[in-house]
């Protein structure tokens, strides 16, 4: 298969849906020659509700700047599939994707239980990292942790970021149940670095670490004068988690001065990213993330109101997300997301009616129309509610959406 054919085949496997469990992915790793504990490669495994990608981005930059060959696996991508798989900051090539997926397709064609999109993507990444001579691999869980495909690999350090209600249809209805799924990444002989969790989540994570007799470490707060490349008070905790994890896998090569500079230069697209000095992009696809976004907006722009461009996908708490975001908005444009899971304009309008407030609310059929209007108006606009929406916005607003935007 060429690149386009291989990507088309990979996306066709989404018909198999989400299948949490490790049997399939463990078999896939074994048959592609990837050990659950890759020889000579260290692994940082990150789970949590929000902040996983930011922690990975901070830690990867710290390690890369210190001369470590890094492998980074994250999801979802914003525009191009290759964003999910990076070696030392560079995306996997189209040729490597085509070759890798062709091999995987041939391998699994007769399997009774077909691997999922995420399982195949993860194994493609691990094979690429091993072939590329990576020294440290950073893995972001896709969903949960205990039964997530990434948990088939044994880590040297586990990290658990903030935990909140999300993906309840898969992970459980309570914070304790969700925390139990996240804590499933904790393994024997692997220390875990944890965020400042809510008491019920902290209890679950702490008991898991105690049962396995592994250190449960709270990251040290960063010096207040240290600057970060990612905006928002919540990013200071993410950065602290990243520093702790990076130091535990490659402490000898790191210096305080180097870490400080790396944190300042860390970039992660779609997280309070300012484009053309007019538009802020932030996925903010759950209530906790939306509240953090609203707080960051106030920190950055004081009392200046946003023109909110909002779109969302199904199975999200749209009412709570909107309630947080409209606290910094004065006008709102509702747009559909380019996804089969997009919430309709009617459903979003009904959510706005429930949330209340006096707002000028517009509806448009496509994001491009909303962005054109935003660029022509005074003040700042905010695109939020879905990473799918943010990815589409980056593609429309940037000549090269894979370059770092100037902030």
Coordinates of C-alpha atoms in Angstrom, one line a residue:
X1 CA 0.0 0.0 0.0
X2 CA 1.1 3.6 -0.6
X3 CA 0.6 6.2 2.1
X4 CA -3.0 7.2 1.1
X5 CA -4.0 3.6 0.8
X6 CA -2.5 2.7 4.1
X7 CA -4.2 5.6 5.9
X8 CA -7.6 4.7 4.3
X9 CA -7.2 1.1 5.5
X10 CA -6.3 2.3 9.0
X11 CA -9.3 4.5 9.2
X12 CA -11.5 1.7 8.0
X13 CA -10.6 -0.2 11.2
X14 CA -12.6 2.4 13.2
X15 CA -15.6 0.3 12.2
X16 CA -14.4 -2.2 14.9
X17 CA -15.0 0.5 17.5
X18 CA -13.3 0.8 20.9
X19 CA -12.2 -2.4 22.5
X20 CA -10.6 -1.9 25.9
X21 CA -8.2 -4.8 26.8
X22 CA -4.6 -5.9 26.4
X23 CA -4.8 -9.4 24.9
X24 CA -5.0 -8.2 21.3
X25 CA -2.3 -5.5 21.6
X26 CA 0.0 -7.7 23.5
X27 CA -0.2 -10.3 20.7
X28 CA 0.4 -7.6 18.1
X29 CA 3.5 -6.3 19.9
X30 CA 4.8 -9.8 20.3
X31 CA 4.3 -10.7 16.6
X32 CA 6.0 -7.5 15.4
X33 CA 9.0 -8.1 17.6
X34 CA 8.4 -5.4 20.2
X35 CA 8.9 -6.4 23.8
X36 CA 6.6 -5.3 26.6
X37 CA 9.8 -3.9 28.1
X38 CA 11.9 -2.7 25.1
X39 CA 15.5 -3.6 25.7
X40 CA 17.6 -0.5 26.5
X41 CA 14.7 1.9 26.1
X42 CA 13.2 3.8 29.0
X43 CA 9.4 4.6 29.1
X44 CA 7.4 7.3 30.6
X45 CA 3.7 6.5 30.7
X46 CA 1.1 9.3 31.3
X47 CA -2.6 8.9 32.2
X48 CA -5.2 11.3 33.5
X49 CA -8.2 13.3 32.3
X50 CA -6.5 16.6 31.3
X51 CA -2.9 17.6 30.8
X52 CA -1.5 14.3 29.5
X53 CA -0.4 15.9 26.2
X54 CA 1.1 18.9 27.9
X55 CA 3.1 16.7 30.4
X56 CA 4.4 14.7 27.5
X57 CA 5.3 17.8 25.5
X58 CA 7.2 19.3 28.4
X59 CA 9.1 16.1 29.3
X60 CA 9.9 15.4 25.7
X61 CA 11.3 18.8 25.1
X62 CA 13.4 18.6 28.3
X63 CA 14.9 15.2 27.2
X64 CA 15.4 16.1 23.6
X65 CA 17.2 19.4 24.5
X66 CA 19.5 17.3 26.7
X67 CA 20.5 15.2 23.7
X68 CA 18.2 12.2 24.4
X69 CA 16.6 10.5 21.3
X70 CA 12.9 10.6 22.2
X71 CA 9.8 8.8 20.9
X72 CA 6.5 10.5 21.5
X73 CA 3.1 8.9 21.1
X74 CA 0.0 11.1 21.6
X75 CA -3.6 11.3 20.4
X76 CA -5.6 12.6 18.8
X77 CA -3.8 14.4 15.9
X78 CA -5.0 17.8 14.8
X79 CA -4.5 17.6 11.1
X80 CA -2.2 14.8 10.0
X81 CA -1.9 11.3 11.4
X82 CA 1.9 11.5 11.7
X83 CA 1.5 14.0 14.5
X84 CA 0.8 11.1 16.8
X85 CA 4.2 9.5 16.3
X86 CA 7.3 11.7 16.6
X87 CA 11.0 11.0 17.0
X88 CA 13.0 13.8 18.5
X89 CA 10.4 16.3 17.5
X90 CA 10.0 15.0 13.9
X91 CA 6.9 13.3 12.6
X92 CA 7.0 9.8 11.2
X93 CA 7.4 9.9 7.4
X94 CA 4.6 8.9 5.0
X95 CA 6.9 6.2 3.7
X96 CA 7.4 4.7 7.2
X97 CA 3.6 4.9 7.8
X98 CA 2.9 3.1 4.6
X99 CA 5.5 0.4 5.1
X100 CA 4.5 -0.2 8.8
X101 CA 0.8 -0.3 8.1
X102 CA 1.2 -2.6 5.1
X103 CA 3.1 -5.1 7.3
X104 CA 0.5 -4.9 10.0
X105 CA -2.4 -5.4 7.5
X106 CA -0.8 -8.5 6.2
X107 CA -0.1 -9.7 9.8
X108 CA -3.7 -9.3 11.1
X109 CA -5.8 -10.1 8.0
X110 CA -6.8 -13.5 9.3
X111 CA -7.2 -12.6 12.9
X112 CA -10.5 -13.6 14.4
X113 CA -10.5 -10.4 16.6
X114 CA -9.3 -7.6 14.4
X115 CA -7.1 -4.9 16.2
X116 CA -8.6 -1.5 16.5
X117 CA -7.4 1.8 15.0
X118 CA -5.7 2.8 18.3
X119 CA -4.0 -0.6 18.8
X120 CA -2.6 -0.5 15.3
X121 CA -1.5 3.1 15.7
X122 CA 0.3 2.3 19.0
X123 CA 2.1 -0.8 17.7
X124 CA 3.1 1.2 14.5
X125 CA 4.6 3.8 16.9
X126 CA 6.4 1.3 19.1
X127 CA 8.0 -0.5 16.1
X128 CA 9.1 2.9 14.6
X129 CA 10.6 4.0 18.0
X130 CA 12.6 0.8 18.3
X131 CA 13.8 1.0 14.7
X132 CA 14.7 4.7 15.2
X133 CA 17.1 4.1 18.1
X134 CA 14.9 6.0 20.7
X135 CA 16.4 6.1 24.2
X136 CA 13.2 7.3 26.0
X137 CA 9.6 6.8 24.8
X138 CA 6.8 8.9 26.1
X139 CA 3.3 7.3 25.9
X140 CA 0.0 9.2 26.4
X141 CA -2.9 6.9 27.2
X142 CA -5.8 7.0 24.8
X143 CA -8.5 6.5 27.4
X144 CA -8.4 5.4 31.0
X145 CA -5.3 3.4 31.6
X146 CA -5.8 -0.1 33.1
X147 CA -7.1 -1.5 29.8
X148 CA -5.7 1.1 27.4
X149 CA -3.4 -0.4 24.7
X150 CA -0.4 1.7 25.9
X151 CA -0.6 -0.3 29.2
X152 CA 0.8 -3.4 27.4
X153 CA 4.2 -1.8 27.8
X154 CA 6.0 -1.7 31.1
X155 CA 7.1 1.9 32.0
X156 CA 10.1 3.1 34.1
X157 CA 8.0 6.0 35.4
X158 CA 4.2 6.4 35.5
X159 CA 2.5 9.8 35.7
X160 CA -1.1 10.5 36.6
X161 CA -2.3 14.0 35.8
X162 CA -5.6 15.6 37.0
X163 CA -8.6 13.3 37.2
X164 CA -12.1 14.4 36.5
X165 CA -15.4 13.0 35.1
X166 CA -15.0 12.1 31.4
X167 CA -15.7 9.1 29.2
X168 CA -18.1 7.8 31.9
X169 CA -19.6 5.4 29.3
X170 CA -16.3 3.5 29.4
X171 CA -14.6 4.3 32.7
X172 CA -17.4 4.6 35.3
X173 CA -19.8 7.1 36.7
X174 CA -17.8 8.2 39.8
X175 CA -14.5 9.9 40.3
X176 CA -13.4 6.8 42.3
X177 CA -14.2 4.5 39.5
X178 CA -12.4 6.7 36.9
X179 CA -9.4 7.1 39.2
X180 CA -9.2 3.3 39.5
X181 CA -8.9 3.0 35.7
X182 CA -6.2 5.7 35.6
X183 CA -4.3 4.1 38.5
X184 CA -4.2 0.9 36.5
X185 CA -1.1 2.1 34.8
X186 CA 0.8 1.8 38.1
X187 CA 2.9 -1.4 38.0
X188 CA 5.3 -3.2 40.4
X189 CA 8.8 -1.6 40.6
X190 CA 7.6 1.5 38.7
X191 CA 7.4 4.8 40.7
X192 CA 4.3 7.0 40.0
X193 CA 4.3 10.8 39.9
X194 CA 0.9 12.2 40.7
X195 CA -0.8 15.6 40.4
X196 CA -2.7 17.3 43.2
X197 CA -5.7 15.1 43.0
X198 CA -9.2 15.4 44.5
X199 CA -9.3 13.5 47.8
X200 CA -11.3 10.5 46.5
X201 CA -9.0 10.1 43.5
X202 CA -5.9 10.6 45.6
X203 CA -7.2 7.8 47.9
X204 CA -7.6 5.3 45.0
X205 CA -4.2 6.1 43.4
X206 CA -2.4 6.1 46.8
X207 CA -3.9 2.7 47.7
X208 CA -2.9 1.2 44.4
X209 CA 0.7 2.4 44.9
X210 CA 0.7 1.2 48.5
X211 CA -0.5 -2.3 47.4
X212 CA 2.2 -2.6 44.8
X213 CA 4.8 -1.0 47.2
X214 CA 5.9 1.6 44.8
X215 CA 6.8 5.2 45.5
X216 CA 3.9 7.7 45.1
X217 CA 5.6 11.0 44.4
X218 CA 4.2 14.5 44.4
X219 CA 6.1 16.8 42.0
X220 CA 7.9 19.8 43.5
X221 CA 6.4 23.1 42.5
X222 CA 8.4 25.0 40.0
X223 CA 10.2 28.2 41.0
X224 CA 7.8 31.1 40.6
X225 CA 10.1 33.0 38.3
X226 CA 10.4 30.1 35.7
X227 CA 8.5 30.9 32.5
X228 CA 6.6 28.3 30.5
X229 CA 5.9 28.0 26.8
X230 CA 2.3 27.0 27.5
X231 CA 0.0 29.5 29.0
X232 CA -2.2 29.0 32.1
X233 CA -1.7 28.4 35.8
X234 CA -2.7 24.8 35.4
X235 CA 0.4 24.3 33.1
X236 CA 2.7 24.8 36.1
X237 CA 1.6 21.6 37.6
X238 CA 1.9 19.8 34.3
X239 CA 5.4 21.1 33.9
X240 CA 6.3 20.0 37.4
X241 CA 5.1 16.5 36.7
X242 CA 7.2 16.5 33.5
X243 CA 10.3 17.6 35.3
X244 CA 10.0 14.9 37.9
X245 CA 9.4 12.2 35.3
X246 CA 12.3 13.3 33.1
X247 CA 14.7 13.5 36.0
X248 CA 13.8 10.0 37.0
X249 CA 14.7 8.5 33.6
X250 CA 17.6 10.7 32.6
X251 CA 18.7 12.7 35.6
X252 CA 22.4 12.6 34.8
X253 CA 22.1 14.4 31.5
X254 CA 19.8 17.1 32.8
X255 CA 20.7 20.5 34.3
X256 CA 18.6 23.0 36.1
X257 CA 19.4 25.7 33.5
X258 CA 18.6 23.3 30.6
X259 CA 15.3 22.3 32.2
X260 CA 14.3 25.9 32.7
X261 CA 15.1 26.8 29.1
X262 CA 13.3 23.8 27.8
X263 CA 10.1 24.6 29.7
X264 CA 10.1 28.1 28.4
X265 CA 10.4 26.9 24.8
X266 CA 7.9 24.0 25.0
X267 CA 5.2 24.2 22.3
X268 CA 2.0 22.1 22.1
X269 CA -0.4 23.1 19.3
X270 CA -4.1 23.7 20.1
X271 CA -3.5 24.6 23.8
X272 CA -4.2 28.3 24.3
X273 CA -2.5 28.9 20.9
X274 CA -2.8 32.4 19.6
X275 CA -3.0 32.7 15.8
X276 CA -2.6 35.9 13.8
X277 CA -2.8 37.9 17.1
X278 CA -6.6 37.6 16.8
X279 CA -7.7 34.1 17.5
X280 CA -7.1 31.7 20.4
X281 CA -7.3 28.0 19.8
X282 CA -7.9 25.5 22.6
X283 CA -9.6 22.1 22.5
X284 CA -11.2 22.4 26.0
X285 CA -13.5 19.4 25.4
X286 CA -14.6 18.7 29.0
X287 CA -15.7 20.8 31.9
X288 CA -12.4 20.8 33.8
X289 CA -10.5 21.8 30.6
X290 CA -13.1 24.5 29.8
X291 CA -12.8 26.0 33.4
X292 CA -9.0 26.0 33.0
X293 CA -9.3 27.7 29.6
X294 CA -11.6 30.4 31.0
X295 CA -9.1 31.1 33.9
X296 CA -6.2 31.3 31.4
X297 CA -8.2 33.7 29.3
X298 CA -8.8 36.0 32.3
X299 CA -5.1 35.8 33.3
X300 CA -4.0 36.7 29.7
X301 CA -6.6 39.2 28.6
X302 CA -8.0 40.5 32.0
X303 CA -11.6 41.7 31.5
X304 CA -11.6 41.6 27.7
X305 CA -14.5 39.4 26.5
X306 CA -14.1 36.8 23.8
X307 CA -16.1 36.1 20.7
X308 CA -16.6 32.4 21.2
X309 CA -16.7 30.0 18.3
X310 CA -17.9 26.7 19.7
X311 CA -18.4 23.2 18.3
X312 CA -18.5 19.8 20.0
X313 CA -18.8 16.1 19.5
X314 CA -21.2 13.6 21.0
X315 CA -21.0 12.2 24.5
X316 CA -19.6 15.4 26.0
X317 CA -21.1 17.4 28.8
X318 CA -21.9 20.4 26.5
X319 CA -23.9 22.3 29.2
X320 CA -21.0 22.4 31.6
X321 CA -18.4 23.2 29.0
X322 CA -20.5 26.1 27.7
X323 CA -21.2 27.3 31.2
X324 CA -17.5 27.7 31.8
X325 CA -16.7 29.2 28.4
X326 CA -19.5 31.8 28.3
X327 CA -18.1 33.3 31.5
X328 CA -15.4 35.0 29.3
X329 CA -17.6 35.6 26.2
X330 CA -19.9 38.3 25.0
X331 CA -20.9 36.8 21.6
X332 CA -21.1 33.2 20.4
X333 CA -21.0 31.5 17.1
X334 CA -22.1 27.8 17.0
X335 CA -20.5 25.7 14.3
X336 CA -20.7 22.0 13.5
X337 CA -17.5 19.9 13.8
X338 CA -16.2 18.1 10.7
X339 CA -16.8 14.7 12.2
X340 CA -19.5 12.0 12.1
X341 CA -19.8 12.5 15.8
X342 CA -20.5 16.3 15.5
X343 CA -23.2 17.7 17.7
X344 CA -25.9 19.4 15.6
X345 CA -26.5 23.2 15.7
X346 CA -29.9 22.5 17.2
X347 CA -28.5 20.5 20.1
X348 CA -25.9 23.2 20.8
X349 CA -28.6 25.9 20.7
X350 CA -30.7 23.9 23.2
X351 CA -27.7 23.7 25.5
X352 CA -27.2 27.5 25.2
X353 CA -30.9 27.9 26.2
X354 CA -30.4 25.8 29.3
X355 CA -27.2 27.5 30.3
X356 CA -28.9 30.9 30.1
X357 CA -27.4 34.3 29.9
X358 CA -27.9 37.2 27.6
X359 CA -25.7 36.6 24.5
X360 CA -25.8 37.3 20.9
X361 CA -25.8 33.8 19.4
X362 CA -25.2 33.1 15.8
X363 CA -25.2 29.8 13.9
X364 CA -23.1 29.0 10.7
X365 CA -22.8 25.9 8.7
X366 CA -19.0 25.8 8.4
X367 CA -16.0 26.9 10.5
X368 CA -14.4 28.8 7.6
X369 CA -17.3 31.3 7.5
X370 CA -17.0 31.8 11.3
X371 CA -13.3 32.4 11.1
X372 CA -13.6 34.9 8.2
X373 CA -16.1 36.9 10.3
X374 CA -13.8 36.7 13.4
X375 CA -10.8 38.0 11.5
X376 CA -12.8 41.0 10.4
X377 CA -14.1 42.0 13.8
X378 CA -12.5 43.9 16.6
X379 CA -11.2 42.1 19.7
X380 CA -10.1 38.5 20.3
X381 CA -12.0 35.3 19.3
X382 CA -11.8 31.9 20.9
X383 CA -12.2 28.6 19.1
X384 CA -13.0 25.9 21.6
X385 CA -15.0 22.8 22.4
X386 CA -13.3 20.1 20.4
X387 CA -9.7 19.2 19.2
X388 CA -11.3 18.3 15.9
X389 CA -12.5 21.9 15.6
X390 CA -9.1 23.2 16.6
X391 CA -7.3 21.1 14.0
X392 CA -9.6 22.3 11.3
X393 CA -9.0 25.9 12.4
X394 CA -5.3 25.5 12.3
X395 CA -5.5 24.2 8.8
X396 CA -7.6 27.2 7.7
X397 CA -5.6 29.9 9.5
X398 CA -2.0 28.9 9.0
X399 CA 0.0 28.6 5.7
X400 CA 1.9 25.7 7.3
X401 CA 0.0 24.3 10.2
X402 CA 2.9 22.1 11.2
X403 CA 5.1 25.1 12.0
X404 CA 5.2 26.6 15.4
X405 CA 2.9 29.6 15.5
X406 CA 4.2 32.9 16.9
X407 CA 2.7 33.6 20.3

